[in-house]
Amino acid sequence: MSLPSPVTMSSTEKRAAFSVAGIFSTRMLGLFMIFPVFALFAEAEFANITGTQIGIAIGIYGLTQALLQIPYGMLSDKFGRKPLIIAGMVVFMLGSVVCALADSIEMMIIGRALQGMGAVAAVLMATVADLVTEQFRLRAMSIVGMTIGLSFTLSLIAGPLLAAWIGVRGIFWATALLAVIGMLLVMFAVPKIEKQVFQREAETDPSQFGAILKNAQLLRLDLGVFVLHATLTAMFVVLPLALRDGAGLDSLSHWEIYLPVMLLSFALMVPFIIQAESRGRMKSVFVGAIATVTLMQLAFMNFHEGFWTLFVLLLIFFTAFNLLEASLPSLVVKLAPADKKGTASGVYSTSQFMGAALGGFFGGYFYHHYGYNGVFMFTTVIGLVWLAAAATMQKPLPLSIASVPVGPVAGHEVESLQQQLLAYDGIYEVVILPEEQRAYFKVDRKVLNEEALIRYIEQSKAAV
């Protein structure tokens, strides 16, 4: 009989969650603090620069991140989590130094690419899975997710302020320092991993790529996060210029619009999250947010003059953006097969970073050739494509993924045991992997009693 489950996270689990969240924040701040100031800096610093080059420099980190995050995760299975995280942070630090010293836009692009090559996000998530028990893993991942969101918000505010204080090159030096802080957190704050195993719920299994890439519901979400981050990156090719030229704000003052916009947008999205998660209106809220983001692109195309006009448009945009940024990972969990969450999340993250890369490139290209309106026409078109795809998605059930050990199960017993478990209240999908001696479930946690489930599994095995 299993021992009663603890009701709170242990001190080690809390330490793991918050230290990993801290490492994430050092990377997020380093990558995004330049977003609100880079276009202005590049125009003033580099001779004969083109909009396309600005866009590539802003978004190139996404390309290298997309290409390397899954290999980093696989290497960490072989060489250990901490060594790979430290290696990634060293590369990130070197990229930041290259950016700080860059005397040409080409060298800046190389530095930004190096920053993205420190692609440790998947390894960090696997570290959380190694150190936090399944019962509290969702809570730990939520802590990390909230930290990422707050870091992005802080980066938009801190970027203009730091640029005025220490310059944009100073921001890159500060980013290198943040990388060092991240390494110190890995060495001294992240608990020792006593038992590292492949975490199917957090890591990518290449053998599952075919199944994930054939899943139409998950592909809609991959398209969605691609478009969302392509839109964001493309916008920041021209947004600093619009705030300067249309709203009359110098770079020092850009925080005056970002700070209230981000704070108010987080407050405004809460009622929509309640409607989506607690009242079963996820699809309608989700599709409505996509329509809002797309409509705002049209609005930016026609109204990018005046402080209060841009303030209102940015407030509406970021309310919908933050809502989608919070909803998309939740939908991946709801729609991923029970034993393929890690792979589904890996493909999703790769799509996100590719969106940032291509959004920067095309945003810069359209700005160079067609000005502000060209950028927002591009983001409007891709938004409409996403809207059409999302309108046909399944209505997601309020499910999450769980797993429990089942002990030795003979191959001929698997199907019978799966059928018995599917009859259990609150279980919608069961996959038993005898080689791992573990069962993976899609469950409704409002209905499921996990302690009773473990007892039921023991009884079901005895009856098979």
Coordinates of C-alpha atoms in Angstrom, one line a residue:
M1 CA 0.0 0.0 0.0
S2 CA 1.3 3.5 -0.9
L3 CA 2.1 5.9 1.8
P4 CA -0.2 9.0 2.1
S5 CA 0.8 11.8 -0.2
P6 CA 2.2 15.0 1.3
V7 CA -0.1 18.0 1.1
T8 CA 2.7 20.6 0.4
M9 CA 5.9 20.7 -1.6
S10 CA 9.0 19.8 0.3
S11 CA 11.7 22.4 0.9
T12 CA 13.9 20.7 -1.8
E13 CA 11.0 20.9 -4.3
K14 CA 10.4 24.5 -3.5
R15 CA 14.1 25.3 -3.8
A16 CA 14.2 23.5 -7.2
A17 CA 11.2 25.4 -8.5
F18 CA 12.3 28.8 -7.5
S19 CA 16.0 28.3 -8.4
V20 CA 15.0 27.1 -11.9
A21 CA 12.6 30.0 -12.2
G22 CA 15.5 32.3 -11.3
I23 CA 17.7 30.9 -14.0
F24 CA 14.9 31.3 -16.6
S25 CA 14.5 34.9 -15.5
T26 CA 18.2 35.7 -16.1
R27 CA 17.8 34.4 -19.7
M28 CA 14.5 36.0 -20.4
L29 CA 15.7 39.4 -19.2
G30 CA 18.9 39.1 -21.2
L31 CA 17.0 38.2 -24.4
F32 CA 14.2 40.7 -24.2
M33 CA 15.5 43.8 -22.6
I34 CA 16.8 45.0 -26.0
F35 CA 13.4 44.6 -27.7
P36 CA 12.1 48.1 -26.8
V37 CA 15.4 49.9 -27.6
F38 CA 17.3 47.9 -30.3
A39 CA 15.7 49.5 -33.4
L40 CA 16.6 53.0 -32.2
F41 CA 20.1 51.9 -31.2
A42 CA 20.8 50.2 -34.4
E43 CA 19.7 53.1 -36.6
A44 CA 22.0 55.5 -34.7
E45 CA 24.9 53.1 -34.3
F46 CA 25.4 51.3 -37.6
A47 CA 25.8 53.1 -40.9
N48 CA 23.7 52.1 -43.9
I49 CA 21.6 49.6 -41.8
T50 CA 18.5 48.2 -43.4
G51 CA 15.2 47.2 -41.7
T52 CA 15.8 43.6 -42.7
Q53 CA 19.1 43.6 -40.8
I54 CA 17.4 45.1 -37.7
G55 CA 14.7 42.4 -37.9
I56 CA 17.3 39.6 -38.2
A57 CA 19.3 40.9 -35.3
I58 CA 16.2 41.0 -33.1
G59 CA 14.8 37.6 -34.0
I60 CA 17.9 35.4 -34.9
Y61 CA 18.1 34.1 -31.3
G62 CA 14.9 32.2 -32.0
L63 CA 16.4 30.3 -34.9
T64 CA 19.4 28.9 -33.0
Q65 CA 17.2 28.3 -29.9
A66 CA 14.7 26.3 -32.0
L67 CA 17.5 24.2 -33.6
L68 CA 19.3 23.4 -30.4
Q69 CA 16.9 23.1 -27.5
I70 CA 15.9 19.5 -28.2
P71 CA 19.6 18.4 -28.8
Y72 CA 20.5 20.1 -25.5
G73 CA 17.8 18.1 -23.7
M74 CA 19.0 14.8 -25.2
L75 CA 22.6 15.6 -24.3
S76 CA 21.5 16.3 -20.7
D77 CA 20.2 12.8 -20.5
K78 CA 23.7 11.5 -21.2
F79 CA 25.9 14.1 -19.5
G80 CA 23.7 15.4 -16.8
R81 CA 21.4 18.4 -16.3
K82 CA 23.7 20.8 -14.5
P83 CA 26.7 20.5 -16.9
L84 CA 24.5 21.2 -19.9
I85 CA 22.8 24.2 -18.2
I86 CA 26.1 25.7 -17.3
A87 CA 27.4 25.1 -20.8
G88 CA 24.4 26.8 -22.3
M89 CA 24.8 29.8 -19.9
V90 CA 28.4 30.1 -20.9
V91 CA 27.4 30.3 -24.6
F92 CA 24.7 32.8 -23.7
M93 CA 27.3 34.9 -21.8
L94 CA 29.7 34.8 -24.7
G95 CA 27.0 35.9 -27.1
S96 CA 26.1 38.8 -24.8
V97 CA 29.8 39.9 -24.8
V98 CA 30.0 39.7 -28.6
C99 CA 26.9 41.9 -28.8
A100 CA 28.4 44.4 -26.3
L101 CA 31.5 44.7 -28.4
A102 CA 29.9 44.5 -31.9
D103 CA 31.1 47.2 -34.3
S104 CA 28.8 46.2 -37.1
I105 CA 25.3 44.9 -37.5
E106 CA 26.7 41.6 -38.9
M107 CA 28.7 41.1 -35.6
M108 CA 25.6 42.0 -33.6
I109 CA 23.6 39.3 -35.5
I110 CA 26.3 36.7 -34.7
G111 CA 26.1 37.7 -31.0
R112 CA 22.4 37.4 -30.9
A113 CA 22.6 34.0 -32.6
L114 CA 25.1 32.9 -30.0
Q115 CA 22.7 34.1 -27.2
G116 CA 20.1 31.8 -28.7
M117 CA 22.6 28.9 -28.8
G118 CA 22.5 28.7 -25.0
A119 CA 19.2 26.8 -25.5
V120 CA 18.7 25.3 -22.0
A121 CA 15.0 25.8 -21.6
A122 CA 14.2 22.1 -22.2
V123 CA 17.0 21.0 -19.8
L124 CA 15.6 23.4 -17.1
M125 CA 12.1 21.9 -17.5
A126 CA 13.6 18.4 -17.2
T127 CA 15.5 19.5 -14.1
V128 CA 12.2 20.5 -12.5
A129 CA 10.7 17.1 -13.4
D130 CA 13.7 15.3 -11.9
L131 CA 13.5 17.2 -8.6
V132 CA 9.7 17.6 -8.0
T133 CA 7.3 14.7 -7.5
E134 CA 4.6 14.2 -10.0
Q135 CA 1.9 15.4 -7.5
F136 CA 3.5 18.9 -7.4
R137 CA 5.1 19.1 -10.8
L138 CA 2.2 21.2 -12.3
R139 CA 2.6 23.7 -9.4
A140 CA 6.3 23.9 -9.9
M141 CA 5.9 24.4 -13.7
S142 CA 3.4 27.1 -12.9
I143 CA 5.9 28.9 -10.8
V144 CA 8.4 28.8 -13.6
G145 CA 5.8 30.0 -16.1
M146 CA 4.7 32.9 -14.0
T147 CA 8.4 33.9 -13.6
I148 CA 8.8 33.9 -17.4
G149 CA 5.8 36.1 -17.9
L150 CA 6.9 38.6 -15.2
S151 CA 10.5 38.6 -16.6
F152 CA 9.1 39.5 -20.1
T153 CA 7.1 42.4 -18.6
L154 CA 10.1 43.6 -16.5
S155 CA 12.3 43.5 -19.6
L156 CA 10.0 45.9 -21.5
I157 CA 10.2 48.4 -18.6
A158 CA 13.9 47.9 -17.7
G159 CA 15.2 48.0 -21.3
P160 CA 14.5 51.7 -21.9
L161 CA 15.6 52.7 -18.4
L162 CA 18.9 50.8 -18.6
A163 CA 19.5 52.1 -22.1
A164 CA 19.3 55.6 -20.8
W165 CA 21.6 54.8 -17.8
I166 CA 24.3 52.5 -19.2
G167 CA 23.4 52.5 -22.9
V168 CA 22.4 49.5 -25.1
R169 CA 25.9 48.1 -25.0
G170 CA 25.6 48.3 -21.2
I171 CA 22.5 46.2 -21.4
F172 CA 24.5 43.5 -23.2
W173 CA 27.2 43.7 -20.5
A174 CA 24.4 43.4 -17.9
T175 CA 23.1 40.4 -19.7
A176 CA 26.5 38.7 -19.5
L177 CA 26.4 39.4 -15.8
L178 CA 22.9 37.8 -15.6
A179 CA 24.4 34.7 -17.3
V180 CA 27.0 34.5 -14.5
I181 CA 24.3 34.8 -11.9
G182 CA 22.4 32.0 -13.7
M183 CA 25.5 29.8 -13.5
L184 CA 25.9 30.5 -9.8
L185 CA 22.2 29.5 -9.2
V186 CA 22.9 26.3 -11.0
M187 CA 25.9 25.5 -8.9
F188 CA 24.7 26.6 -5.5
A189 CA 20.9 26.9 -5.5
V190 CA 19.6 24.1 -7.7
P191 CA 19.4 20.9 -5.5
K192 CA 21.6 18.0 -6.3
I193 CA 19.8 15.6 -8.6
E194 CA 20.0 12.2 -6.9
K195 CA 18.3 10.2 -9.5
Q196 CA 18.1 11.5 -13.1
V197 CA 15.9 9.6 -15.5
F198 CA 14.2 10.3 -18.8
Q199 CA 11.2 12.4 -18.0
R200 CA 8.5 11.6 -20.5
E201 CA 6.3 14.4 -19.2
A202 CA 9.0 17.1 -19.7
E203 CA 11.4 15.8 -22.4
T204 CA 11.2 15.1 -26.1
D205 CA 11.2 11.5 -27.4
P206 CA 12.3 11.6 -31.1
S207 CA 10.4 8.4 -31.8
Q208 CA 7.1 10.3 -31.1
F209 CA 7.7 13.1 -33.6
G210 CA 5.6 11.3 -36.3
A211 CA 2.5 11.0 -34.0
I212 CA 2.8 14.5 -32.8
L213 CA 3.2 16.0 -36.2
K214 CA 0.1 14.1 -37.4
N215 CA -2.0 15.4 -34.6
A216 CA -4.1 18.2 -36.2
Q217 CA -5.2 19.7 -32.9
L218 CA -1.6 20.1 -31.6
L219 CA -0.5 21.4 -35.0
R220 CA -3.1 24.2 -34.6
L221 CA -1.4 25.1 -31.3
D222 CA 2.1 25.0 -32.9
L223 CA 0.8 27.3 -35.7
G224 CA -0.7 29.5 -33.0
V225 CA 2.5 30.0 -30.9
F226 CA 4.5 30.5 -34.2
V227 CA 2.1 33.3 -35.3
L228 CA 1.9 34.9 -31.8
H229 CA 5.7 35.2 -31.5
A230 CA 6.2 36.1 -35.1
T231 CA 3.7 39.0 -34.6
L232 CA 5.4 40.1 -31.4
T233 CA 8.9 40.1 -32.9
A234 CA 7.8 41.8 -36.1
M235 CA 6.0 44.5 -34.1
F236 CA 9.2 45.4 -32.1
V237 CA 11.0 46.1 -35.3
V238 CA 8.9 49.2 -35.7
L239 CA 7.2 49.8 -32.3
P240 CA 10.1 51.7 -30.8
L241 CA 10.2 53.9 -33.9
A242 CA 6.4 54.5 -33.7
L243 CA 6.7 55.5 -30.0
R244 CA 9.4 58.0 -31.0
D245 CA 7.8 59.4 -34.2
G246 CA 4.1 58.9 -33.5
A247 CA 3.9 59.4 -29.7
G248 CA 6.8 61.8 -29.3
L249 CA 8.6 59.7 -26.7
D250 CA 12.3 59.5 -26.5
S251 CA 13.8 56.1 -25.6
L252 CA 14.2 57.1 -21.9
S253 CA 10.4 57.6 -21.7
H254 CA 9.2 54.4 -23.4
W255 CA 8.8 52.8 -20.0
E256 CA 6.0 55.3 -19.3
I257 CA 3.8 53.5 -21.7
Y258 CA 5.0 49.9 -21.2
L259 CA 4.7 50.0 -17.4
P260 CA 1.0 50.9 -17.1
V261 CA 0.1 48.9 -20.2
M262 CA 1.6 45.7 -18.9
L263 CA 0.2 46.0 -15.4
L264 CA -3.3 46.8 -16.6
S265 CA -3.2 44.1 -19.2
F266 CA -2.4 41.4 -16.6
A267 CA -5.3 42.7 -14.5
L268 CA -7.7 42.8 -17.5
M269 CA -6.9 39.2 -18.6
V270 CA -7.9 37.7 -15.3
P271 CA -11.7 37.7 -15.8
F272 CA -11.1 36.0 -19.2
I273 CA -9.0 33.3 -17.7
I274 CA -11.7 32.6 -15.1
Q275 CA -14.3 32.4 -17.9
A276 CA -12.0 30.0 -19.9
E277 CA -10.8 27.7 -17.2
S278 CA -13.6 27.7 -14.6
R279 CA -16.6 28.1 -16.7
G280 CA -15.7 25.9 -19.7
R281 CA -15.4 28.7 -22.3
M282 CA -11.8 28.0 -23.3
K283 CA -12.4 27.8 -27.0
S284 CA -14.6 31.0 -27.3
V285 CA -12.2 33.0 -25.1
F286 CA -9.2 31.7 -27.0
V287 CA -10.6 32.4 -30.5
G288 CA -11.8 35.8 -29.3
A289 CA -8.3 36.7 -28.1
I290 CA -6.8 35.7 -31.5
A291 CA -9.4 37.9 -33.3
T292 CA -8.4 40.7 -31.0
V293 CA -4.7 40.4 -31.6
T294 CA -5.4 40.4 -35.4
L295 CA -7.7 43.3 -35.2
M296 CA -5.1 45.3 -33.3
Q297 CA -2.7 44.7 -36.2
L298 CA -5.1 46.4 -38.5
A299 CA -5.6 49.2 -36.0
F300 CA -1.8 49.7 -35.7
M301 CA -1.6 49.9 -39.5
N302 CA -4.0 52.8 -39.6
F303 CA -3.5 54.5 -36.2
H304 CA 0.1 54.7 -35.0
E305 CA 0.1 58.4 -34.2
G306 CA -0.5 59.9 -30.8
F307 CA 0.4 58.8 -27.2
W308 CA -3.1 57.8 -26.1
T309 CA -3.9 56.1 -29.3
L310 CA -0.9 53.9 -29.1
F311 CA -1.5 53.4 -25.3
V312 CA -5.0 52.0 -25.9
L313 CA -4.0 49.8 -28.8
L314 CA -1.0 48.4 -26.9
L315 CA -3.2 47.8 -23.8
I316 CA -5.8 45.8 -25.9
F317 CA -3.0 44.0 -27.7
F318 CA -1.1 42.9 -24.6
T319 CA -4.3 41.9 -22.8
A320 CA -5.0 39.5 -25.6
F321 CA -1.4 38.5 -26.0
N322 CA -0.9 37.7 -22.3
L323 CA -4.1 35.7 -22.3
L324 CA -2.9 33.6 -25.3
E325 CA 0.5 33.2 -23.9
A326 CA -1.0 31.7 -20.7
S327 CA -3.7 29.6 -22.6
L328 CA -1.5 28.0 -25.3
P329 CA 0.7 25.8 -22.9
S330 CA -2.5 24.8 -21.0
L331 CA -4.1 23.7 -24.3
V332 CA -1.0 21.7 -25.2
V333 CA -1.5 19.7 -22.0
K334 CA -5.2 19.3 -22.5
L335 CA -4.8 18.1 -26.1
A336 CA -1.6 16.1 -26.0
P337 CA -1.7 12.3 -25.7
A338 CA -1.1 11.1 -22.2
D339 CA 2.4 9.7 -22.8
K340 CA 3.5 12.3 -25.3
K341 CA 3.3 15.6 -23.4
G342 CA 7.1 16.1 -23.4
T343 CA 7.4 15.7 -27.1
A344 CA 4.3 17.8 -27.8
S345 CA 5.8 20.6 -25.6
G346 CA 9.2 20.3 -27.4
V347 CA 7.6 20.7 -30.8
Y348 CA 5.5 23.6 -29.5
S349 CA 8.5 25.4 -28.1
T350 CA 10.4 24.9 -31.3
S351 CA 7.5 26.5 -33.2
Q352 CA 7.6 29.4 -30.8
F353 CA 11.2 30.2 -31.4
M354 CA 10.9 29.7 -35.1
G355 CA 8.1 32.2 -35.0
A356 CA 10.4 34.7 -33.3
A357 CA 13.1 34.2 -35.9
L358 CA 10.9 34.5 -39.0
G359 CA 8.9 37.3 -37.4
G360 CA 12.0 39.3 -37.0
F361 CA 13.2 38.6 -40.6
F362 CA 9.8 39.3 -42.3
G363 CA 9.1 42.2 -40.0
G364 CA 12.4 43.8 -41.0
Y365 CA 11.9 42.9 -44.6
F366 CA 8.4 44.5 -44.8
Y367 CA 9.5 47.5 -42.9
H368 CA 12.5 48.0 -45.2
H369 CA 10.4 47.8 -48.3
Y370 CA 6.9 49.0 -47.2
G371 CA 7.3 50.9 -44.0
Y372 CA 5.1 50.6 -40.9
N373 CA 2.1 49.5 -42.8
G374 CA 4.0 46.7 -44.5
V375 CA 4.8 45.2 -41.1
F376 CA 1.3 45.4 -39.8
M377 CA -0.1 44.0 -43.1
F378 CA 2.2 41.0 -42.6
T379 CA 1.1 40.4 -39.0
T380 CA -2.6 40.9 -40.0
V381 CA -2.4 38.2 -42.7
I382 CA -0.7 35.6 -40.5
G383 CA -3.2 36.5 -37.7
L384 CA -6.1 35.7 -40.0
V385 CA -4.5 32.4 -41.0
W386 CA -4.3 31.5 -37.3
L387 CA -7.9 32.6 -36.6
A388 CA -9.2 30.4 -39.4
A389 CA -7.2 27.4 -38.0
A390 CA -8.3 28.0 -34.4
A391 CA -12.0 28.4 -35.3
T392 CA -12.1 24.7 -36.3
M393 CA -10.3 23.3 -33.2
Q394 CA -11.9 20.9 -30.8
K395 CA -13.5 22.3 -27.7
P396 CA -10.9 21.2 -25.1
L397 CA -12.0 19.3 -22.0
P398 CA -10.6 20.5 -18.6
L399 CA -8.0 17.7 -18.5
S400 CA -4.4 17.4 -17.3
I401 CA -1.8 14.7 -17.5
A402 CA -0.8 12.5 -14.5
S403 CA 1.3 9.5 -14.1
V404 CA 1.7 6.9 -11.4
P405 CA 4.0 3.9 -10.9
V406 CA 2.3 0.5 -11.5
G407 CA 5.1 -1.9 -10.9
P408 CA 5.7 -4.9 -13.1
V409 CA 3.0 -5.5 -15.7
A410 CA 3.2 -8.4 -18.2
G411 CA 2.6 -7.5 -21.8
H412 CA -0.5 -9.6 -22.1
E413 CA -2.0 -7.7 -19.1
V414 CA -1.6 -4.2 -20.5
E415 CA -4.8 -4.0 -22.5
S416 CA -7.0 -5.5 -19.8
L417 CA -5.6 -3.2 -17.2
Q418 CA -6.0 -0.1 -19.4
Q419 CA -9.7 -1.0 -20.0
Q420 CA -10.3 -1.3 -16.2
L421 CA -8.6 2.0 -15.5
L422 CA -10.6 3.8 -18.2
A423 CA -13.7 2.8 -16.2
Y424 CA -12.4 4.8 -13.2
D425 CA -14.2 8.1 -12.6
G426 CA -12.2 11.1 -13.9
I427 CA -9.9 9.2 -16.3
Y428 CA -10.2 9.9 -20.0
E429 CA -7.1 8.2 -21.4
V430 CA -4.6 5.6 -20.2
V431 CA -1.3 4.5 -21.6
I432 CA 0.7 1.8 -19.7
L433 CA 4.3 1.4 -20.5
P434 CA 5.5 -1.9 -19.0
E435 CA 9.2 -1.1 -19.6
E436 CA 8.9 2.0 -17.4
Q437 CA 6.4 0.3 -15.0
R438 CA 4.3 3.4 -15.1
A439 CA 0.9 4.5 -16.3
Y440 CA 0.2 7.8 -18.0
F441 CA -3.3 9.4 -17.7
K442 CA -5.4 12.2 -19.1
V443 CA -7.5 13.1 -16.0
D444 CA -10.0 15.6 -14.7
R445 CA -8.3 16.5 -11.4
K446 CA -11.5 18.0 -10.1
V447 CA -13.0 14.5 -10.1
L448 CA -10.0 12.2 -9.7
N449 CA -8.9 11.1 -6.3
E450 CA -5.2 10.2 -6.9
E451 CA -4.6 8.2 -3.7
A452 CA -7.7 6.1 -4.3
L453 CA -6.5 5.6 -7.9
I454 CA -3.2 4.1 -6.7
R455 CA -5.2 1.7 -4.5
Y456 CA -7.5 0.9 -7.5
I457 CA -4.5 0.1 -9.7
E458 CA -3.2 -2.4 -7.1
Q459 CA -6.6 -4.0 -6.9
S460 CA -6.9 -4.1 -10.7
K461 CA -3.5 -5.7 -11.2
A462 CA -4.5 -8.4 -8.7
A463 CA -7.7 -9.1 -10.7
V464 CA -5.9 -9.3 -14.1

